[in-house]
Short mmCIF file of N, CA, C and O and ligand atoms in Angstrom, two decimals:
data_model
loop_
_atom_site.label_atom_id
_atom_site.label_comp_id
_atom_site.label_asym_id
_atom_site.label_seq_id
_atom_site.Cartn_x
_atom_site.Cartn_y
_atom_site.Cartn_z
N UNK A 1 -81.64 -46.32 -38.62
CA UNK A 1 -82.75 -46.65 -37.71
C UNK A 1 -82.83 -45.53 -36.65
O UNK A 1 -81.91 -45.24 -35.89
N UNK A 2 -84.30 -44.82 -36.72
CA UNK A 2 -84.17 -43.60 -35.74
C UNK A 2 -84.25 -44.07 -34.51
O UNK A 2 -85.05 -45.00 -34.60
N UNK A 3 -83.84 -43.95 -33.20
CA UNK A 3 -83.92 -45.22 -32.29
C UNK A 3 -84.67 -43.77 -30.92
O UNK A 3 -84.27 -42.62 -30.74
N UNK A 4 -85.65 -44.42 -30.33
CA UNK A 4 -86.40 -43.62 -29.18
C UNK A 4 -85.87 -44.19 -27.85
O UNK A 4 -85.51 -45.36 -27.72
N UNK A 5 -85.86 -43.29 -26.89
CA UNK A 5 -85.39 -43.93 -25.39
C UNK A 5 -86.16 -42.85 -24.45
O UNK A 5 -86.13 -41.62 -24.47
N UNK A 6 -86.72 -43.58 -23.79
CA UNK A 6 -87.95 -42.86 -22.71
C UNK A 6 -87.39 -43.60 -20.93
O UNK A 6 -86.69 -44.61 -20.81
N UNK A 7 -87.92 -42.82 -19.82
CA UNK A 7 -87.49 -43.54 -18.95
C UNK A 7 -88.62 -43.53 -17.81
O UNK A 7 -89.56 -42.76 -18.03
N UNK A 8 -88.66 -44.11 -16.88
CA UNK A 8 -89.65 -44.44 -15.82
C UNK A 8 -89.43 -46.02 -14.66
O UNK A 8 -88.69 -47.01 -14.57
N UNK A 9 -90.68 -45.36 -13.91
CA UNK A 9 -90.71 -46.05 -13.01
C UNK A 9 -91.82 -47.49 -13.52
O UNK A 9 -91.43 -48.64 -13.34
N UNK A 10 -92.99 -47.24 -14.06
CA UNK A 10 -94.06 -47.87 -15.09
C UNK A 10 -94.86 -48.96 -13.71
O UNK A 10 -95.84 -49.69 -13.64
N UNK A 11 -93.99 -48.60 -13.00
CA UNK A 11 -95.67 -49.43 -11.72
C UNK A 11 -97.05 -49.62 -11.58
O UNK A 11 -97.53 -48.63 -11.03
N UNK A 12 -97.78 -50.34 -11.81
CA UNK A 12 -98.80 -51.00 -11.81
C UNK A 12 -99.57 -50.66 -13.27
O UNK A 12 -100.56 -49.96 -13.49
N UNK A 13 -98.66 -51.49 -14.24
CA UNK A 13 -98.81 -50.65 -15.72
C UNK A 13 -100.34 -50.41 -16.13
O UNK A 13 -101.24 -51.26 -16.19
N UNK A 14 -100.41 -48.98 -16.39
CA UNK A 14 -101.84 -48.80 -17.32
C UNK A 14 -101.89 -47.70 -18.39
O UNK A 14 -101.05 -46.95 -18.89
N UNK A 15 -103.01 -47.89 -18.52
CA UNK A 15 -103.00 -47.09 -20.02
C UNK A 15 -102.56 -45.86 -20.68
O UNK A 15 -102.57 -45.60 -21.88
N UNK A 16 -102.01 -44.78 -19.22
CA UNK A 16 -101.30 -43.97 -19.46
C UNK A 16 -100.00 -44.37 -20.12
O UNK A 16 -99.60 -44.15 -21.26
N UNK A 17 -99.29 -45.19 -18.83
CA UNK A 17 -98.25 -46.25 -19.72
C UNK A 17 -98.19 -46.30 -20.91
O UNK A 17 -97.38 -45.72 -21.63
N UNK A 18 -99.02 -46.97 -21.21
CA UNK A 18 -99.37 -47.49 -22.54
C UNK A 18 -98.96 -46.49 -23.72
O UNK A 18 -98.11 -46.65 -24.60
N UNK A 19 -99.81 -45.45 -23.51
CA UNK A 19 -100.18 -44.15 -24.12
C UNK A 19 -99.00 -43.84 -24.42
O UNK A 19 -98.69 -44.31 -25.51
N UNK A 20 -98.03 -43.13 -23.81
CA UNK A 20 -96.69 -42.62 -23.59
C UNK A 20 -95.50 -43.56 -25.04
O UNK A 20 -94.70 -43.25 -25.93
N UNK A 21 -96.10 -44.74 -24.45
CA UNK A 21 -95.24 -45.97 -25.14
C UNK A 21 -95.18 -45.74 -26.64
O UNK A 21 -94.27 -45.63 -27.46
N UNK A 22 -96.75 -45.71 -26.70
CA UNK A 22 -97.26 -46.36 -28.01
C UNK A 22 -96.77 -44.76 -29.03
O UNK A 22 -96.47 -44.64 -30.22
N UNK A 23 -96.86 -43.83 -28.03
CA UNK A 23 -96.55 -42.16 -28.94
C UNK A 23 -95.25 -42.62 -28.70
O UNK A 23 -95.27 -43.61 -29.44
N UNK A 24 -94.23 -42.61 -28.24
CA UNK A 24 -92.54 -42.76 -28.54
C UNK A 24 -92.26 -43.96 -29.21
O UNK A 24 -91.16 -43.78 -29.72
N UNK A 25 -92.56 -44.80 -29.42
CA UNK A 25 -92.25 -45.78 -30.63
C UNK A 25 -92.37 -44.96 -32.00
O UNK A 25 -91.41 -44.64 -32.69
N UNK A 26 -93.99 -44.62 -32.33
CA UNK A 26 -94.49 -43.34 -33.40
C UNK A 26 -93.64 -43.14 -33.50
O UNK A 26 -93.26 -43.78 -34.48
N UNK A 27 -92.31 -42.16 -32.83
CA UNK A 27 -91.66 -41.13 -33.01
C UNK A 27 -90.19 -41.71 -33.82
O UNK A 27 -89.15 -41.17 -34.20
N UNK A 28 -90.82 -43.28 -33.83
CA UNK A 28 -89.06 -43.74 -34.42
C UNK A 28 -89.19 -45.03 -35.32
O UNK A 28 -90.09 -45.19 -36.14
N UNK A 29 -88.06 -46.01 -35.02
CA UNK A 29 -88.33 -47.27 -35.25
C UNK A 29 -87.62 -47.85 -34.52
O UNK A 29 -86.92 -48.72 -35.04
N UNK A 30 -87.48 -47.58 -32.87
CA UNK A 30 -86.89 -48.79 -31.79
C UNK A 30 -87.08 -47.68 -30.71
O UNK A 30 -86.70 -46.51 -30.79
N UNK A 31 -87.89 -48.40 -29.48
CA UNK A 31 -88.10 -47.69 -28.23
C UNK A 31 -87.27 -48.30 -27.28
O UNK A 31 -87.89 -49.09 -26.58
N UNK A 32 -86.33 -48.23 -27.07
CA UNK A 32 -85.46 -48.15 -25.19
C UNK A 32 -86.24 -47.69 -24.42
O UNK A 32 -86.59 -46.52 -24.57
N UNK A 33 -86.86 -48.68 -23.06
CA UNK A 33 -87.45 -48.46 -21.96
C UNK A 33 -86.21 -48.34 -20.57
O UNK A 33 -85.52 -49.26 -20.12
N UNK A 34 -86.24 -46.83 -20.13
CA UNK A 34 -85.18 -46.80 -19.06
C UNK A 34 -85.95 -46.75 -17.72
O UNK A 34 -86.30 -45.83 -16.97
N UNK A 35 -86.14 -48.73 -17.69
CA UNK A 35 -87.04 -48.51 -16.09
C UNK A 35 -86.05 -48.55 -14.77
O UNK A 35 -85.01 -49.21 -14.78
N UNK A 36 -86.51 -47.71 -13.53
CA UNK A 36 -85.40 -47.05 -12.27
C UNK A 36 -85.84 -48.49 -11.57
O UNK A 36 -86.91 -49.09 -11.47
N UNK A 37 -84.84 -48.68 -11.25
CA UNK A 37 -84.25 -50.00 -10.56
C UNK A 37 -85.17 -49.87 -9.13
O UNK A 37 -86.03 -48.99 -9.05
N UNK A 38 -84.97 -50.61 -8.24
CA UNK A 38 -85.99 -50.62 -6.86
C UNK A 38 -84.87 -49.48 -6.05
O UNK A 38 -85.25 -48.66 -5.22
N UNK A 39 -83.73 -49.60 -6.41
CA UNK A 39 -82.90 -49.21 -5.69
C UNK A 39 -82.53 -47.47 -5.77
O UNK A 39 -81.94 -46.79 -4.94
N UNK A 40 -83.25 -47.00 -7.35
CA UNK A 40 -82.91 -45.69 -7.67
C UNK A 40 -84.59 -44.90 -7.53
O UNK A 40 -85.04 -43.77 -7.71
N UNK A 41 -85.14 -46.30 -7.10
CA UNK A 41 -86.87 -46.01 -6.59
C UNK A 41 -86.65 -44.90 -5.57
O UNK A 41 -86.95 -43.71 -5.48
N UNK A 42 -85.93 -45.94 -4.74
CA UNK A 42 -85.87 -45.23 -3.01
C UNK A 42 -85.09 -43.35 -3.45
O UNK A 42 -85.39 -42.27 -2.94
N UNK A 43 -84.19 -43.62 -4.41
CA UNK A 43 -83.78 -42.44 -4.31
C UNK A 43 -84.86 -41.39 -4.81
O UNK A 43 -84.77 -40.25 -4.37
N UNK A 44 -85.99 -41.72 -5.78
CA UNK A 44 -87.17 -40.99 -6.42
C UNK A 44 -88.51 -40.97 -4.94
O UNK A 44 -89.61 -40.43 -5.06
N UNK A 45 -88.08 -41.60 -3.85
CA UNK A 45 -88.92 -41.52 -2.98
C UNK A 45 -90.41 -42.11 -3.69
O UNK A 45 -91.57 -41.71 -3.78
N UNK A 46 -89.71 -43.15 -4.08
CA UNK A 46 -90.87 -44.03 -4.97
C UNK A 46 -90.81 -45.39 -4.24
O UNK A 46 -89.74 -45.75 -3.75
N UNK A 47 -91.91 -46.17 -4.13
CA UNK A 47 -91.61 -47.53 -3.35
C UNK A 47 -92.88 -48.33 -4.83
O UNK A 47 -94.09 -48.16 -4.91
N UNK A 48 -92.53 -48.66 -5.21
CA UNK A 48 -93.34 -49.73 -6.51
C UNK A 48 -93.25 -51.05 -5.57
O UNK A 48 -92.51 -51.52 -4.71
N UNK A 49 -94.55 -51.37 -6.28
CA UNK A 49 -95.44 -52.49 -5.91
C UNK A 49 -94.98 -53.75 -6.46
O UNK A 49 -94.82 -54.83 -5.88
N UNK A 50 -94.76 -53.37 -7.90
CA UNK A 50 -94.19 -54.59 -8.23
C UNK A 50 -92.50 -54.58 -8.45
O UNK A 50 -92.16 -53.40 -8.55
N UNK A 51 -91.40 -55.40 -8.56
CA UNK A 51 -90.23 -55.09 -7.99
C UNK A 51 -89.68 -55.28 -9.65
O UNK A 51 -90.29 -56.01 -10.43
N UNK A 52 -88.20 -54.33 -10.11
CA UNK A 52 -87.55 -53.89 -11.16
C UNK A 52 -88.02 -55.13 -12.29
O UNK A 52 -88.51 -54.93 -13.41
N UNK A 53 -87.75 -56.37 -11.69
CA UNK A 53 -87.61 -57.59 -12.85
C UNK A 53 -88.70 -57.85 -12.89
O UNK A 53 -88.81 -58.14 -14.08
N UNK A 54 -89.80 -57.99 -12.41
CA UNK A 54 -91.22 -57.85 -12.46
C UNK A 54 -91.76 -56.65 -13.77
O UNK A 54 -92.27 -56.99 -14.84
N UNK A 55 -91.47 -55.12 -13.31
CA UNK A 55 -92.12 -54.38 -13.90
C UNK A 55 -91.36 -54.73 -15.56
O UNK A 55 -92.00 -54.91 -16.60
N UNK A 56 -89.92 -54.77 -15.41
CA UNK A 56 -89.08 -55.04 -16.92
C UNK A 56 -90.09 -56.34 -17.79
O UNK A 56 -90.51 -56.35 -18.95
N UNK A 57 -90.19 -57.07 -16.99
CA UNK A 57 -90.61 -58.64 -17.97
C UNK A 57 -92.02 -58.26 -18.07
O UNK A 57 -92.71 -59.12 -18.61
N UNK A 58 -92.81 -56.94 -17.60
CA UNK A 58 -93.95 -56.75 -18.10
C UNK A 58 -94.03 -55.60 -19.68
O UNK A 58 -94.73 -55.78 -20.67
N UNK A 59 -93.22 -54.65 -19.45
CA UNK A 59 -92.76 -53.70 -20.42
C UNK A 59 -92.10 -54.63 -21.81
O UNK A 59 -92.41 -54.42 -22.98
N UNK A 60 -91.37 -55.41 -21.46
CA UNK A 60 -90.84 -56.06 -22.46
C UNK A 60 -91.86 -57.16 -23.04
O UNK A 60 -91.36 -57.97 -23.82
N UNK A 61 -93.32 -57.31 -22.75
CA UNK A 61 -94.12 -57.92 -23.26
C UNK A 61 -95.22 -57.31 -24.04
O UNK A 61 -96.25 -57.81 -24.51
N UNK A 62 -94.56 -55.60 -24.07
CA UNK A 62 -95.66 -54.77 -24.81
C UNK A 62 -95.02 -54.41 -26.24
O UNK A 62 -93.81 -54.23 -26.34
N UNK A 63 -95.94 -54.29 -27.42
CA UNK A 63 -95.63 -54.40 -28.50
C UNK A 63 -94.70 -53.30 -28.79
O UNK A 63 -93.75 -53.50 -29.55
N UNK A 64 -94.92 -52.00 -28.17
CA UNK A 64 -94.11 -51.16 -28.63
C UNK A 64 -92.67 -51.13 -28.26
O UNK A 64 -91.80 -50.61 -28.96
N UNK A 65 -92.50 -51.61 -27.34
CA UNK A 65 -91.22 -51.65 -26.60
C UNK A 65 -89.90 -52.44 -27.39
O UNK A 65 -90.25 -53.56 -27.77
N UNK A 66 -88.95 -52.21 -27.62
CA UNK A 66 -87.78 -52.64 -27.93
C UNK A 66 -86.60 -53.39 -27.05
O UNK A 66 -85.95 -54.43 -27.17
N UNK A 67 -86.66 -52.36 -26.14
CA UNK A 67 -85.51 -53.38 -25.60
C UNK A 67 -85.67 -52.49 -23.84
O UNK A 67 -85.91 -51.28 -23.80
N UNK A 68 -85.53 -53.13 -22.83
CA UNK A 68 -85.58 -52.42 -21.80
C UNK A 68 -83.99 -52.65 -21.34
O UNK A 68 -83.19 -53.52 -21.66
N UNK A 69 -83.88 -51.59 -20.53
CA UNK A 69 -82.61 -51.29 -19.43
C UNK A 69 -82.96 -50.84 -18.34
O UNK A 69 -83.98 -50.16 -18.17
N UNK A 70 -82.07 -51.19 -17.37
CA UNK A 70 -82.36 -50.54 -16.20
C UNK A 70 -81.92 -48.81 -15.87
O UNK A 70 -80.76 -48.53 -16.15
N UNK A 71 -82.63 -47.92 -15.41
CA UNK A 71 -82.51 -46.76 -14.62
C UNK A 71 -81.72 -46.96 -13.34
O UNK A 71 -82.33 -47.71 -12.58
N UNK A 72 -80.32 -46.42 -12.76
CA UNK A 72 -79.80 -46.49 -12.18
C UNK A 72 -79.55 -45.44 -11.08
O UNK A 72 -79.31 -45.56 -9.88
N UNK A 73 -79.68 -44.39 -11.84
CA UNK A 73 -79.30 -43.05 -11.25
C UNK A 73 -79.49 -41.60 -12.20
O UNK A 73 -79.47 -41.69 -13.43
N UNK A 74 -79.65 -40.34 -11.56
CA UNK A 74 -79.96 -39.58 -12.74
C UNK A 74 -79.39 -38.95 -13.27
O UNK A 74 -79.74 -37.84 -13.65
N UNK A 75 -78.22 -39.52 -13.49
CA UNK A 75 -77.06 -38.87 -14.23
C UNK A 75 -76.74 -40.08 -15.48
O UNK A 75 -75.96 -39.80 -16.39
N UNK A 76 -77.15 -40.91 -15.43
CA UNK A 76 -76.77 -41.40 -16.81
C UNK A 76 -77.78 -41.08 -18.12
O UNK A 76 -78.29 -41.88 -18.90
N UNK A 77 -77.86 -40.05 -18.07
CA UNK A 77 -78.99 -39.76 -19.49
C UNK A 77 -78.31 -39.79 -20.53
O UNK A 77 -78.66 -40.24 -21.62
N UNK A 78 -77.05 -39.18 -20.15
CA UNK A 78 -76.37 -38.57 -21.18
C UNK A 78 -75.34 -39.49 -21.82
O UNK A 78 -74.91 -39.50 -22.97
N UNK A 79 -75.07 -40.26 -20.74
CA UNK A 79 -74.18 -41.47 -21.68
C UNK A 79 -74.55 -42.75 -21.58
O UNK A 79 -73.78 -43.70 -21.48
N UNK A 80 -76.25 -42.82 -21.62
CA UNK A 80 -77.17 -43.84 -22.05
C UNK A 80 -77.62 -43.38 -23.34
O UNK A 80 -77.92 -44.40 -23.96
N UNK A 81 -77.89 -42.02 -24.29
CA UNK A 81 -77.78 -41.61 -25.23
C UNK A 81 -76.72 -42.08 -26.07
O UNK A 81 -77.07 -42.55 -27.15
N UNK A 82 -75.67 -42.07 -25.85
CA UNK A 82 -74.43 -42.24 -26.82
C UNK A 82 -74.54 -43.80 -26.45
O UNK A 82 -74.66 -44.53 -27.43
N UNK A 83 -74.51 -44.44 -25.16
CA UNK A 83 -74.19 -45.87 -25.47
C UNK A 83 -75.57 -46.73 -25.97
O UNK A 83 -75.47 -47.90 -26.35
N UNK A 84 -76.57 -46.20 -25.95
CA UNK A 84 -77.65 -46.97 -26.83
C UNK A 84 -77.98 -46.31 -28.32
O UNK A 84 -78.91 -46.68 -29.04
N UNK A 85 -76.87 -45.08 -28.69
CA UNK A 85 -77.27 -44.45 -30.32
C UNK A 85 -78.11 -43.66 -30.18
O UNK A 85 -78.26 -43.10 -31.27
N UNK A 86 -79.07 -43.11 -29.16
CA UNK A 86 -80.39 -42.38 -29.32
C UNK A 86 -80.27 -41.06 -30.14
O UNK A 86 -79.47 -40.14 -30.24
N UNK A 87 -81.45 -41.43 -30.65
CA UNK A 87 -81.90 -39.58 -31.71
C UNK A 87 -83.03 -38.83 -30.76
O UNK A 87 -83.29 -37.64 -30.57
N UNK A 88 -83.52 -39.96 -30.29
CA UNK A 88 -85.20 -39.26 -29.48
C UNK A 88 -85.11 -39.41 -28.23
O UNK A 88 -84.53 -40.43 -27.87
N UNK A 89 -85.57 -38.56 -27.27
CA UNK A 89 -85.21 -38.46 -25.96
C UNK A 89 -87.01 -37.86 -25.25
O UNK A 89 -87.36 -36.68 -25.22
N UNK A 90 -87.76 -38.92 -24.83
CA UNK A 90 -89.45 -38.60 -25.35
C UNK A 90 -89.65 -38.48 -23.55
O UNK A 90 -89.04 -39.39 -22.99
N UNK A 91 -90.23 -37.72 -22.76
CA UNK A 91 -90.74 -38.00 -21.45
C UNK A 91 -92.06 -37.16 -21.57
O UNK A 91 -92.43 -36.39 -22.45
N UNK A 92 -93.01 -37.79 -19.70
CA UNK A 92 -94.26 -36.94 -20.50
C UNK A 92 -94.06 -35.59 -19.49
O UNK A 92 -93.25 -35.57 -18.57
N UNK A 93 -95.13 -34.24 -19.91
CA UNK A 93 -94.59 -33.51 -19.60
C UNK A 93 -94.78 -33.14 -18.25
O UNK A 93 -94.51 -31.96 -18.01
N UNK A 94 -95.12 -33.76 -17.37
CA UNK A 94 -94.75 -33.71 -16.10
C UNK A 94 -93.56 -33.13 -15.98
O UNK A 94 -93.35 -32.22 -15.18
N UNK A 95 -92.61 -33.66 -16.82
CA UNK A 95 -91.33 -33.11 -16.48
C UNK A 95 -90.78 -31.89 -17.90
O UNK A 95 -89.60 -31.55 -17.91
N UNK A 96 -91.59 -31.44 -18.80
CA UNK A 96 -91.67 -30.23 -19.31
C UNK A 96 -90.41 -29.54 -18.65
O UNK A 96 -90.62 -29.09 -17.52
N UNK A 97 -88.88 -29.35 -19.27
CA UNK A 97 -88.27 -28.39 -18.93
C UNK A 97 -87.10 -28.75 -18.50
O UNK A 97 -86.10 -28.03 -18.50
N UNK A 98 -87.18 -30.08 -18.03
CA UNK A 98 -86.58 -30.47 -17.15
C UNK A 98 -85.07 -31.75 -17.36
O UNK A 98 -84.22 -32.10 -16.55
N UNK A 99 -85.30 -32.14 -18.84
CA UNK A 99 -84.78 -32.31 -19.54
C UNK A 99 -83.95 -32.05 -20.62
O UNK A 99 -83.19 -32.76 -21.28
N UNK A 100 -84.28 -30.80 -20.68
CA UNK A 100 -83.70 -29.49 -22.46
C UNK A 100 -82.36 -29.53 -22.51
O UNK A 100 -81.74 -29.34 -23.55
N UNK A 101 -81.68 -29.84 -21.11
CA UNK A 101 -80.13 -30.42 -21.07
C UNK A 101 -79.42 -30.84 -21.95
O UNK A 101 -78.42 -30.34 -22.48
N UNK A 102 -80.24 -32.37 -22.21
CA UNK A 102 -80.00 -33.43 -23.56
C UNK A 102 -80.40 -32.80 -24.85
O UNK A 102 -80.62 -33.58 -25.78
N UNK A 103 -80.55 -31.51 -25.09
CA UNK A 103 -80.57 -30.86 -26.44
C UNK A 103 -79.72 -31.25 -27.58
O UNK A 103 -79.73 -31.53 -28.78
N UNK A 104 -78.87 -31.08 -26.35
CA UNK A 104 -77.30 -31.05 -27.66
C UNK A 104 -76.67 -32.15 -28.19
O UNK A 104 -75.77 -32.17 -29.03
N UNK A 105 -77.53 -33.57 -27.32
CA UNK A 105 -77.28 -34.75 -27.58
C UNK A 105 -78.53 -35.20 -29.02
O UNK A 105 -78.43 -35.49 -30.22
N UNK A 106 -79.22 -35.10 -28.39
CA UNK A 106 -80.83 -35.75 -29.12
C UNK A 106 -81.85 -35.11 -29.51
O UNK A 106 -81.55 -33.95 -29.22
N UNK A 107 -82.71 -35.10 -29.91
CA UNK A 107 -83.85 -34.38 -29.86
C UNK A 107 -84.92 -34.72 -28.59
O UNK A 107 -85.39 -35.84 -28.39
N UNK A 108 -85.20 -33.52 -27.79
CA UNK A 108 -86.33 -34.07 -27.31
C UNK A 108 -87.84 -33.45 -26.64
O UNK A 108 -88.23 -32.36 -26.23
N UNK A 109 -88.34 -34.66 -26.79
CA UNK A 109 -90.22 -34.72 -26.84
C UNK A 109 -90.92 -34.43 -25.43
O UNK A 109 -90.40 -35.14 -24.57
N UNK A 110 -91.80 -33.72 -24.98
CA UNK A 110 -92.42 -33.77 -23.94
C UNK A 110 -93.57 -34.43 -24.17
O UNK A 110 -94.12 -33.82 -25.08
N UNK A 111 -94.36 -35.54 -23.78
CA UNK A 111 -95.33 -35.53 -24.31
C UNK A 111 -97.09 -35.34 -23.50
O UNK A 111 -97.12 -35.48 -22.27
N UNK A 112 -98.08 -35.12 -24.03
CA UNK A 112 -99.18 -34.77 -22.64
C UNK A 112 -99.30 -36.12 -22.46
O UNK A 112 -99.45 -36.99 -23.32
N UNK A 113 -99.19 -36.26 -20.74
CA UNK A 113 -99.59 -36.71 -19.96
C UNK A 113 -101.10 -37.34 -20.22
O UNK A 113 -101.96 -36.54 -20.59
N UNK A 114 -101.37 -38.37 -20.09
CA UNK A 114 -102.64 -39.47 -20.08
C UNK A 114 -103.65 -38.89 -18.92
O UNK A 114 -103.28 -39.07 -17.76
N UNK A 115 -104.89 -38.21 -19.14
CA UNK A 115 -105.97 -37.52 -17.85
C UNK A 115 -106.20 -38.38 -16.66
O UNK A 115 -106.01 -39.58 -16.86
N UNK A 116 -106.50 -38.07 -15.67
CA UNK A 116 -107.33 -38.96 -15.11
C UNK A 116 -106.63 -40.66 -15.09
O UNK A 116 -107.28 -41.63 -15.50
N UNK A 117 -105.86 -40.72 -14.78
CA UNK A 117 -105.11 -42.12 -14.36
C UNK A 117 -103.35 -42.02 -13.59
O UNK A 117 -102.35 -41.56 -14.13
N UNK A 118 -103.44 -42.48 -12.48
CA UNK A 118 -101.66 -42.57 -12.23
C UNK A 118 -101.62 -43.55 -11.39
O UNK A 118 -102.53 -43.84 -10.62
N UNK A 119 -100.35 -44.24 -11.50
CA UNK A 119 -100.37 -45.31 -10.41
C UNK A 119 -100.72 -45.14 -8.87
O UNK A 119 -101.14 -46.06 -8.17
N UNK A 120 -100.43 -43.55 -8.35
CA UNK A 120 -100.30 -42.48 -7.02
C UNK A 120 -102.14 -43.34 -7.03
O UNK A 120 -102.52 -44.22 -6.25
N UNK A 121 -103.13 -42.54 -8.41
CA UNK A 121 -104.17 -43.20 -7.70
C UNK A 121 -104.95 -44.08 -7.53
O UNK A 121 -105.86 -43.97 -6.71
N UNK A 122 -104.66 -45.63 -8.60
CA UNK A 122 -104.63 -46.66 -8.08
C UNK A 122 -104.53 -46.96 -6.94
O UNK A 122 -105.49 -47.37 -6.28
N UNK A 123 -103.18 -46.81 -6.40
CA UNK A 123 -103.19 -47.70 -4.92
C UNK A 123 -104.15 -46.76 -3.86
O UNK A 123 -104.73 -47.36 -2.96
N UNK A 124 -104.27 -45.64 -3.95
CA UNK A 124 -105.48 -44.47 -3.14
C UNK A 124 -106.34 -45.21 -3.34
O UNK A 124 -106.66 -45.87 -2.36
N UNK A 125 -106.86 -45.38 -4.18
CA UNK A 125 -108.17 -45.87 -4.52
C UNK A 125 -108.17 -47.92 -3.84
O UNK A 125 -108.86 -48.47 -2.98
N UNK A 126 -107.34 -48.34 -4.54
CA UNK A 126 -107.28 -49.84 -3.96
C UNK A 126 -107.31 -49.57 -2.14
O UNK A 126 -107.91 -50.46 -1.53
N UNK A 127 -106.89 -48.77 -1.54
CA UNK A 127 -106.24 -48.67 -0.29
C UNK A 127 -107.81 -48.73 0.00
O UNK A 127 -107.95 -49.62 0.83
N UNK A 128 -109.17 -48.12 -0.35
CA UNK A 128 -110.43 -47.64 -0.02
C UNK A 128 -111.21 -49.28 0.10
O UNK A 128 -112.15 -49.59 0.83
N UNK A 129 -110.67 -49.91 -0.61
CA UNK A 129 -111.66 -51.30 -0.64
C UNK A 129 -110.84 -52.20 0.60
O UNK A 129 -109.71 -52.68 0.70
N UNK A 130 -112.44 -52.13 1.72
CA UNK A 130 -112.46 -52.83 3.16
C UNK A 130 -112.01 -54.64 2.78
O UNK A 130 -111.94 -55.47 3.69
N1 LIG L 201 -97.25 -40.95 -17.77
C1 LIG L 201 -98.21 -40.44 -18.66
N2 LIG L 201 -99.50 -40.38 -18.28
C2 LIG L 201 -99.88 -40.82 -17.05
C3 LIG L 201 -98.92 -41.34 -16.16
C4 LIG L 201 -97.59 -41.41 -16.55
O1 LIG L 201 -97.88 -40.04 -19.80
N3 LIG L 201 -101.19 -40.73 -16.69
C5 LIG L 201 -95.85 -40.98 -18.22
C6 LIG L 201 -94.94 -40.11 -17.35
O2 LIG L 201 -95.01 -38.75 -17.75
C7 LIG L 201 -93.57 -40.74 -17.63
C8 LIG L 201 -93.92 -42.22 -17.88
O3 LIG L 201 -95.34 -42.28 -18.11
O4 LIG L 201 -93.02 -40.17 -18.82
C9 LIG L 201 -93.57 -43.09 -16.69
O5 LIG L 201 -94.23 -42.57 -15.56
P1 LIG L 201 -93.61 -42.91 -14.11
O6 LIG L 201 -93.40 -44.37 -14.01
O7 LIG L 201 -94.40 -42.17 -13.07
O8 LIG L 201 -92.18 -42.23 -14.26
P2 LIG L 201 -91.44 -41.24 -13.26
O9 LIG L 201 -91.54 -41.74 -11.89
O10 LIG L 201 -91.92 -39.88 -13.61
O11 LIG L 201 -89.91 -41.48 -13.68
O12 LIG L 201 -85.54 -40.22 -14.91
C10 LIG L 201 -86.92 -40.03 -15.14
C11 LIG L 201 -87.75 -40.78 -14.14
O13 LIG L 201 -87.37 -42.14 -14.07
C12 LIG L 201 -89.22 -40.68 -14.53
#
């Protein structure tokens, strides 16, 4: 079983989300969702809207998804690879480069980024309605 593991924050899920998901499943036959805890938020200078067990019990209700875990810190890539089996190591390429580390573990995917949608401008945009 080729097994995929992708990671994120996935706040105020949309179709980029989606997008990302639905191409790293493609890439296998089991997707690991590594969503960052509220607590490894603060360290990403991220504050999400909706809180870790919230965003998990929404990810884990999408078809592609397999099994979620929590994101803790950014040093467990490498022995979240070996302790979940991973072959595929999929992010989008926002982070192009930034990953090539895990070479020697997995294979891995950059993938393009979804146009024109991010959670950053959701809430911009929600923030505009009086
Ligand atoms: N994404 C995408 N298209 C968008 C928005 C997001 O493909 N329009 C992808 C991102 O590239 C990322 C995933 O969706 O691969 C999750 O996005 P975020 O929740 O913003 O993740 P991020 O904060 O970048 O966290 O250790 C890695 C970090 O946890 C990644």
């Amino acid at each position: 079983m080729k097994k995929v593991i992708t990671y994120g924050t996935f706040d105020l899920l949309h179709w980029g989300h989606i997008n990302i998901l639905k191409k790293a499943k493609a890439l296998g036959d089991h997707l690991t969702v590594c969503v960052s805890t509220d607590e490894f938020n603060k360290l990403k200078n991220k504050k999400s809207y909706y809180t870790y067990e919230h965003r998990k019990s929404i990810l884990e209700s999408i078809r592609y998804v397999d099994e979620v875990v929590p994101e803790e810190n950014w040093e467990q890539k490498i022995s979240d690879i070996t302790k979940y089996d991973i072959d595929v190591f999929v992010m989008g390429n926002d982070w192009e480069g930034e990953f090539d580390f895990l070479r020697s573990y997995c294979e891995v995917i950059y993938l393009d980024r979804t146009k024109n949608i991010s959670t950053t401008q959701i809430k911009k945009d929600l923030s505009m309605i009086k």
